[in-house]
Amino acid sequence: MAVQELIFKGERLRVERLPYSVFRLVLARPELRNAFDAVMIGELLQVLSDLATRPSKELRVLLLVGEGKTFCAGADLDYMRAQALNSAEENEADARRLGMVFHRLAAFPAPVLCGIQGAAIGGGFGLAACADIVVADPDAVFALSEVRLGLLPAVISPFVVRKLGLAQAAPLMLSGRRLGAPEANVCGLVQALVPAETSLEVALQAHVLELLQADDVDAVFLDIRM
C-alpha cells in the first residue's frame, strides 16, 4: 500500500496512514536492529495512546513492522548499562513504563498484525506476543535471551503466558532457548509463515485484506497492493 500520510516521525519510529484505514507503525532504528531504549519506549507509549483514541472506522488495522533486516533485537545494551546504575525506584519506574507499552498494544482496540523478519528477541518477542496475528519469515528466530544475562523476562511474561500458555512459555522464559519460526508457529506465537517465493510484505498484504473483509463486506472487492 502506498503511504497516504506520515502521522508521526520520531527518533526511533514512525507511523504511516495507508489506504483503507490501515495504519503502519514502523520501528525505525535499523542501524541497531530496532533495539529498545528509553526514547523508543517513550515514543511507543505516545503513539499507541494516540492511535487507540481514533474511531474504529478511521483505524481498522494496525500493522506493526521493523525497518531493516531485524524486527527487534530487544533492549539496547547502552540502555541496559545505564539502567544498572539507576536506583531501584528508577528501575521500577522504567519497568512500569515498558510494561505499559505491552499493555497498550495487547489491549489495542483494532486488530494488530505484526510482521517479523530476522529476529524478535526480548522485548521484540514481547511485541509479537501482544499482537493478534504474527506473520514471520520462515528463517526468523525468537528468544527471551535476557535470562542468560541473569535478567528475568518479568515485564513481558504476562503477555507471553497469555499467548502461549504456561506449559509453552515457562521453558522459553527459563532457558532463553532460540525458537525457529516453524516451531513458533506450532506453539502459537506465530500464526502464519511467509510462503515460499513470497515476500513478507506480500504475505502481510494478504492478511490485511482478510481483516478488512471481516470488518466490511465491501472490502471483498478491494485490490490491495502495498
Short mmCIF file of C-alpha atoms in Angstrom, two decimals:
data_model
loop_
_atom_site.label_atom_id
_atom_site.label_comp_id
_atom_site.label_asym_id
_atom_site.label_seq_id
_atom_site.Cartn_x
_atom_site.Cartn_y
_atom_site.Cartn_z
CA MET A 1 0.00 0.00 0.00
CA ALA A 2 1.21 3.47 -0.79
CA VAL A 3 1.70 5.78 2.17
CA GLN A 4 -1.06 8.40 2.22
CA GLU A 5 0.19 10.42 5.16
CA LEU A 6 3.03 10.43 7.66
CA ILE A 7 1.23 10.64 11.00
CA PHE A 8 4.26 10.64 13.29
CA LYS A 9 8.02 10.70 12.80
CA GLY A 10 10.16 10.39 15.90
CA GLU A 11 13.75 9.48 16.60
CA ARG A 12 13.02 5.75 16.84
CA LEU A 13 9.77 5.07 14.99
CA ARG A 14 7.20 6.44 12.60
CA VAL A 15 3.50 5.99 11.95
CA GLU A 16 2.07 5.96 8.43
CA ARG A 17 -1.52 6.08 7.23
CA LEU A 18 -2.15 3.59 4.41
CA PRO A 19 -5.30 3.20 2.26
CA TYR A 20 -8.47 1.66 3.68
CA SER A 21 -7.90 2.95 7.23
CA VAL A 22 -4.80 0.85 7.81
CA PHE A 23 -2.04 2.38 9.95
CA ARG A 24 1.55 1.15 9.90
CA LEU A 25 3.75 1.52 12.99
CA VAL A 26 7.39 1.13 12.00
CA LEU A 27 10.26 0.52 14.41
CA ALA A 28 12.81 2.70 12.64
CA ARG A 29 16.19 2.14 14.22
CA PRO A 30 17.65 -0.38 11.77
CA GLU A 31 21.28 0.54 12.47
CA LEU A 32 20.84 -1.01 15.95
CA ARG A 33 18.38 -3.71 14.87
CA ASN A 34 15.46 -1.68 16.24
CA ALA A 35 16.62 -2.15 19.83
CA PHE A 36 14.61 -0.66 22.69
CA ASP A 37 15.85 2.32 24.65
CA ALA A 38 14.17 5.00 26.75
CA VAL A 39 13.43 7.12 23.67
CA MET A 40 11.74 4.29 21.79
CA ILE A 41 9.70 3.32 24.85
CA GLY A 42 8.51 6.90 25.24
CA GLU A 43 7.57 7.17 21.58
CA LEU A 44 5.72 3.83 21.65
CA LEU A 45 3.74 4.97 24.68
CA GLN A 46 2.81 8.18 22.92
CA VAL A 47 1.75 6.77 19.57
CA LEU A 48 -0.12 3.76 20.95
CA SER A 49 -2.08 6.05 23.25
CA ASP A 50 -2.86 8.48 20.42
CA LEU A 51 -3.80 5.79 17.91
CA ALA A 52 -6.09 4.00 20.37
CA THR A 53 -8.32 7.09 20.57
CA ARG A 54 -9.07 7.12 16.84
CA PRO A 55 -12.57 5.98 15.78
CA SER A 56 -12.86 2.38 14.62
CA LYS A 57 -13.77 3.38 11.06
CA GLU A 58 -10.71 5.59 10.87
CA LEU A 59 -8.27 2.93 12.09
CA ARG A 60 -9.33 -0.59 11.13
CA VAL A 61 -5.97 -2.43 11.25
CA LEU A 62 -2.66 -1.62 12.96
CA LEU A 63 0.32 -3.09 11.13
CA LEU A 64 3.48 -3.38 13.26
CA VAL A 65 6.79 -3.89 11.45
CA GLY A 66 10.50 -3.29 11.89
CA GLU A 67 12.71 -1.50 9.38
CA GLY A 68 15.77 -3.31 8.07
CA LYS A 69 16.85 -6.93 8.43
CA THR A 70 15.72 -7.43 12.05
CA PHE A 71 12.30 -6.82 13.57
CA CYS A 72 13.60 -6.06 17.07
CA ALA A 73 16.72 -7.26 18.90
CA GLY A 74 15.42 -6.45 22.38
CA ALA A 75 16.99 -3.90 24.70
CA ASP A 76 19.81 -1.62 23.62
CA LEU A 77 22.98 -2.60 25.52
CA ASP A 78 23.83 1.02 26.36
CA TYR A 79 20.31 1.43 27.74
CA MET A 80 20.77 -1.69 29.88
CA ARG A 81 24.14 -0.44 31.19
CA ALA A 82 22.57 2.87 32.16
CA GLN A 83 19.77 1.05 33.98
CA ALA A 84 22.34 -0.86 36.02
CA LEU A 85 23.44 2.46 37.52
CA ASN A 86 19.91 3.55 38.41
CA SER A 87 18.27 3.21 41.79
CA ALA A 88 15.72 0.50 42.48
CA GLU A 89 12.97 3.12 42.32
CA GLU A 90 14.16 4.36 38.91
CA ASN A 91 14.37 0.84 37.54
CA GLU A 92 10.88 0.07 38.80
CA ALA A 93 9.55 3.19 37.07
CA ASP A 94 11.29 2.18 33.82
CA ALA A 95 9.82 -1.32 34.07
CA ARG A 96 6.33 0.10 34.59
CA ARG A 97 6.70 2.31 31.50
CA LEU A 98 7.81 -0.65 29.40
CA GLY A 99 5.01 -2.78 30.80
CA MET A 100 2.53 -0.09 29.79
CA VAL A 101 3.79 -0.31 26.18
CA PHE A 102 2.94 -4.02 26.06
CA HIS A 103 -0.37 -3.47 27.84
CA ARG A 104 -1.45 -0.78 25.37
CA LEU A 105 -0.51 -2.96 22.41
CA ALA A 106 -2.23 -6.05 23.83
CA ALA A 107 -5.38 -4.02 24.59
CA PHE A 108 -5.36 -2.10 21.31
CA PRO A 109 -8.95 -1.63 20.07
CA ALA A 110 -8.20 -2.61 16.44
CA PRO A 111 -6.60 -5.84 15.18
CA VAL A 112 -2.81 -5.76 15.45
CA LEU A 113 -0.94 -7.54 12.65
CA CYS A 114 2.80 -7.98 13.20
CA GLY A 115 5.42 -8.86 10.57
CA ILE A 116 8.66 -10.49 11.76
CA GLN A 117 11.90 -10.76 9.83
CA GLY A 118 15.33 -11.67 11.16
CA ALA A 119 14.73 -11.89 14.89
CA ALA A 120 12.37 -10.93 17.70
CA ILE A 121 14.43 -11.04 20.89
CA GLY A 122 13.45 -10.00 24.42
CA GLY A 123 11.16 -7.00 24.05
CA GLY A 124 10.72 -7.84 20.36
CA PHE A 125 9.38 -11.23 21.45
CA GLY A 126 7.07 -9.32 23.80
CA LEU A 127 5.71 -7.16 20.97
CA ALA A 128 4.98 -10.29 18.95
CA ALA A 129 3.23 -11.87 21.92
CA CYS A 130 0.97 -8.83 22.23
CA ALA A 131 -0.09 -8.86 18.57
CA ASP A 132 -3.28 -10.58 17.43
CA ILE A 133 -1.70 -12.06 14.30
CA VAL A 134 2.03 -12.64 13.73
CA VAL A 135 3.37 -13.38 10.25
CA ALA A 136 7.03 -14.40 10.14
CA ASP A 137 9.70 -15.25 7.62
CA PRO A 138 10.48 -18.98 7.89
CA ASP A 139 14.07 -18.22 8.95
CA ALA A 140 13.13 -15.72 11.68
CA VAL A 141 14.12 -16.57 15.26
CA PHE A 142 12.57 -15.76 18.63
CA ALA A 143 14.14 -15.82 22.08
CA LEU A 144 13.87 -14.49 25.61
CA SER A 145 17.63 -14.42 25.87
CA GLU A 146 17.80 -11.89 28.71
CA VAL A 147 17.58 -14.81 31.14
CA ARG A 148 21.09 -15.81 30.01
CA LEU A 149 22.28 -12.42 31.27
CA GLY A 150 20.72 -13.03 34.67
CA LEU A 151 17.58 -10.98 33.91
CA LEU A 152 14.09 -12.38 34.18
CA PRO A 153 11.68 -11.56 31.31
CA ALA A 154 9.31 -10.38 34.02
CA VAL A 155 7.74 -7.37 32.32
CA ILE A 156 6.64 -9.31 29.24
CA SER A 157 5.86 -12.59 31.00
CA PRO A 158 2.09 -11.95 31.46
CA PHE A 159 1.71 -11.39 27.72
CA VAL A 160 3.88 -14.35 26.75
CA VAL A 161 1.92 -16.65 29.08
CA ARG A 162 -1.36 -15.26 27.76
CA LYS A 163 -0.27 -16.00 24.20
CA LEU A 164 1.42 -19.39 24.67
CA GLY A 165 0.12 -20.79 27.93
CA LEU A 166 2.37 -21.59 30.87
CA ALA A 167 3.45 -25.00 29.56
CA GLN A 168 4.88 -23.46 26.39
CA ALA A 169 6.08 -20.18 27.92
CA ALA A 170 7.91 -21.41 31.02
CA PRO A 171 10.66 -23.41 29.25
CA LEU A 172 11.41 -20.46 26.97
CA MET A 173 11.49 -17.95 29.82
CA LEU A 174 13.68 -20.19 31.99
CA SER A 175 16.20 -21.25 29.33
CA GLY A 176 16.42 -18.42 26.78
CA ARG A 177 16.39 -21.08 24.05
CA ARG A 178 16.10 -19.80 20.50
CA LEU A 179 12.90 -20.71 18.74
CA GLY A 180 12.77 -21.00 14.97
CA ALA A 181 9.76 -19.61 13.16
CA PRO A 182 8.30 -23.04 12.25
CA GLU A 183 8.39 -24.10 15.92
CA ALA A 184 6.99 -20.70 16.94
CA ASN A 185 4.15 -21.36 14.51
CA VAL A 186 3.41 -24.72 16.09
CA CYS A 187 3.36 -23.34 19.64
CA GLY A 188 1.10 -20.41 18.71
CA LEU A 189 3.43 -17.41 18.88
CA VAL A 190 3.36 -17.14 15.08
CA GLN A 191 0.08 -17.52 13.23
CA ALA A 192 1.45 -17.78 9.69
CA LEU A 193 4.76 -18.32 7.91
CA VAL A 194 5.59 -16.45 4.73
CA PRO A 195 5.05 -18.90 1.84
CA ALA A 196 7.94 -19.87 -0.40
CA GLU A 197 8.64 -17.42 -3.22
CA THR A 198 6.66 -14.74 -1.38
CA SER A 199 7.94 -11.68 0.47
CA LEU A 200 6.92 -10.73 3.98
CA GLU A 201 5.34 -7.58 2.58
CA VAL A 202 3.11 -9.54 0.19
CA ALA A 203 2.15 -12.01 2.92
CA LEU A 204 1.17 -9.15 5.24
CA GLN A 205 -0.86 -7.63 2.43
CA ALA A 206 -2.93 -10.79 2.18
CA HIS A 207 -3.63 -10.79 5.92
CA VAL A 208 -4.58 -7.12 5.89
CA LEU A 209 -7.14 -7.91 3.19
CA GLU A 210 -8.58 -10.75 5.27
CA LEU A 211 -9.00 -8.43 8.25
CA LEU A 212 -10.64 -5.73 6.13
CA GLN A 213 -13.03 -8.27 4.62
CA ALA A 214 -14.09 -9.34 8.10
CA ASP A 215 -14.71 -5.70 9.04
CA ASP A 216 -16.58 -4.59 5.91
CA VAL A 217 -18.30 -6.77 3.31
CA ASP A 218 -17.49 -4.21 0.60
CA ALA A 219 -13.80 -4.87 1.23
CA VAL A 220 -14.16 -8.24 -0.51
CA PHE A 221 -13.66 -6.31 -3.73
CA LEU A 222 -10.58 -4.36 -2.65
CA ASP A 223 -7.38 -4.66 -4.62
CA ILE A 224 -4.67 -4.05 -2.04
CA ARG A 225 -1.07 -3.64 -3.05
CA MET A 226 1.47 -2.45 -0.54
#
